[in-house]
Amino acid sequence: NLNRQFLFRKQHVNSYKAAVACQQASNMNPNMHTTALQQMVAPATEGLFDRAFWEDKDMVVNALDNIQARLHACAAVSTPDAARI
């Protein structure tokens, strides 16, 4: 379904959503700092996605595909979750 979303084009099908979104955002605003992560957001990755990880961000834009991951991301901290792509 990538080709139905505003950041994605037909050539992005079979590409990682996060990587394409970062590239497209950088194309729109070269001053924006983005990082694409492919790791699962879940209790099993809390060592990576700990409180310090989330609090260090000004804003989070995620490409999470399931409600459990969305609820887990940013739930315990005040980091704005600007959009879900």
mmCIF file of C-alpha atoms in Angstrom:
data_model
loop_
_atom_site.group_PDB
_atom_site.id
_atom_site.type_symbol
_atom_site.label_atom_id
_atom_site.label_comp_id
_atom_site.label_asym_id
_atom_site.label_seq_id
_atom_site.Cartn_x
_atom_site.Cartn_y
_atom_site.Cartn_z
ATOM 1 C CA ASN A 1 0.000 0.000 0.000
ATOM 2 C CA LEU A 2 3.022 2.350 -0.139
ATOM 3 C CA ASN A 3 1.977 3.837 -3.451
ATOM 4 C CA ARG A 4 -1.285 5.122 -1.866
ATOM 5 C CA GLN A 5 0.459 7.335 0.663
ATOM 6 C CA PHE A 6 1.676 10.881 0.100
ATOM 7 C CA LEU A 7 5.393 10.240 0.743
ATOM 8 C CA PHE A 8 5.581 7.163 -1.436
ATOM 9 C CA ARG A 9 5.595 6.512 -5.140
ATOM 10 C CA LYS A 10 5.268 3.339 -7.160
ATOM 11 C CA GLN A 11 9.043 2.895 -7.287
ATOM 12 C CA HIS A 12 9.117 2.653 -3.475
ATOM 13 C CA VAL A 13 7.082 -0.562 -3.346
ATOM 14 C CA ASN A 14 9.143 -3.271 -1.588
ATOM 15 C CA SER A 15 11.263 -0.610 0.147
ATOM 16 C CA TYR A 16 11.342 0.014 3.887
ATOM 17 C CA LYS A 17 8.753 2.658 4.771
ATOM 18 C CA ALA A 18 11.004 4.358 7.309
ATOM 19 C CA ALA A 19 13.932 4.667 4.896
ATOM 20 C CA VAL A 20 11.767 6.071 2.099
ATOM 21 C CA ALA A 21 10.024 8.489 4.473
ATOM 22 C CA CYS A 22 13.353 9.819 5.730
ATOM 23 C CA GLN A 23 14.633 10.308 2.201
ATOM 24 C CA GLN A 24 11.441 12.045 1.086
ATOM 25 C CA ALA A 25 11.422 14.306 4.159
ATOM 26 C CA SER A 26 15.058 15.230 3.532
ATOM 27 C CA ASN A 27 14.205 16.011 -0.086
ATOM 28 C CA MET A 28 11.460 18.377 1.122
ATOM 29 C CA ASN A 29 13.590 19.960 3.852
ATOM 30 C CA PRO A 30 17.369 19.399 3.707
ATOM 31 C CA ASN A 31 17.717 20.933 7.197
ATOM 32 C CA MET A 32 15.597 18.204 8.784
ATOM 33 C CA HIS A 33 17.542 15.496 10.609
ATOM 34 C CA THR A 34 15.935 12.076 10.201
ATOM 35 C CA THR A 35 16.941 8.557 11.142
ATOM 36 C CA ALA A 36 15.246 5.448 9.781
ATOM 37 C CA LEU A 37 15.112 2.514 12.169
ATOM 38 C CA GLN A 38 13.999 -0.982 11.181
ATOM 39 C CA GLN A 39 13.880 -2.565 14.646
ATOM 40 C CA MET A 40 10.608 -3.790 16.123
ATOM 41 C CA VAL A 41 9.147 -1.525 18.820
ATOM 42 C CA ALA A 42 8.035 -3.914 21.541
ATOM 43 C CA PRO A 43 8.780 -4.945 25.102
ATOM 44 C CA ALA A 44 11.584 -7.142 23.711
ATOM 45 C CA THR A 45 13.425 -4.046 22.422
ATOM 46 C CA GLU A 46 12.999 -1.862 25.500
ATOM 47 C CA GLY A 47 16.786 -1.858 25.912
ATOM 48 C CA LEU A 48 17.049 0.035 22.623
ATOM 49 C CA PHE A 49 13.839 2.038 22.858
ATOM 50 C CA ASP A 50 14.156 3.025 26.508
ATOM 51 C CA ARG A 51 13.009 6.241 28.173
ATOM 52 C CA ALA A 52 16.260 8.017 27.267
ATOM 53 C CA PHE A 53 15.744 7.167 23.597
ATOM 54 C CA TRP A 54 12.279 8.733 23.483
ATOM 55 C CA GLU A 55 13.064 11.766 25.656
ATOM 56 C CA ASP A 56 16.003 12.693 23.448
ATOM 57 C CA LYS A 57 13.651 13.387 20.517
ATOM 58 C CA ASP A 58 11.908 16.640 19.655
ATOM 59 C CA MET A 59 9.270 14.769 17.689
ATOM 60 C CA VAL A 60 8.546 11.208 16.573
ATOM 61 C CA VAL A 61 6.991 10.293 13.254
ATOM 62 C CA ASN A 62 6.443 6.583 13.050
ATOM 63 C CA ALA A 63 5.684 3.977 10.429
ATOM 64 C CA LEU A 64 4.487 1.377 12.893
ATOM 65 C CA ASP A 65 2.107 -1.137 11.388
ATOM 66 C CA ASN A 66 0.253 -2.396 14.444
ATOM 67 C CA ILE A 67 -1.652 -0.877 17.337
ATOM 68 C CA GLN A 68 0.424 -2.568 20.060
ATOM 69 C CA ALA A 69 3.624 -0.985 18.768
ATOM 70 C CA ARG A 70 1.906 2.397 18.431
ATOM 71 C CA LEU A 71 0.668 2.240 22.010
ATOM 72 C CA HIS A 72 4.115 1.217 23.238
ATOM 73 C CA ALA A 73 5.939 3.990 21.362
ATOM 74 C CA CYS A 74 6.068 7.252 23.309
ATOM 75 C CA ALA A 75 3.461 6.000 25.810
ATOM 76 C CA ALA A 76 5.547 6.630 28.925
ATOM 77 C CA VAL A 77 7.074 9.959 27.916
ATOM 78 C CA SER A 78 5.869 13.311 26.628
ATOM 79 C CA THR A 79 7.504 13.104 23.172
ATOM 80 C CA PRO A 80 4.991 14.271 20.577
ATOM 81 C CA ASP A 81 3.920 11.594 18.108
ATOM 82 C CA ALA A 82 3.316 13.907 15.176
ATOM 83 C CA ALA A 83 2.010 11.492 12.616
ATOM 84 C CA ARG A 84 1.730 7.924 11.584
ATOM 85 C CA ILE A 85 2.767 7.336 8.020
#
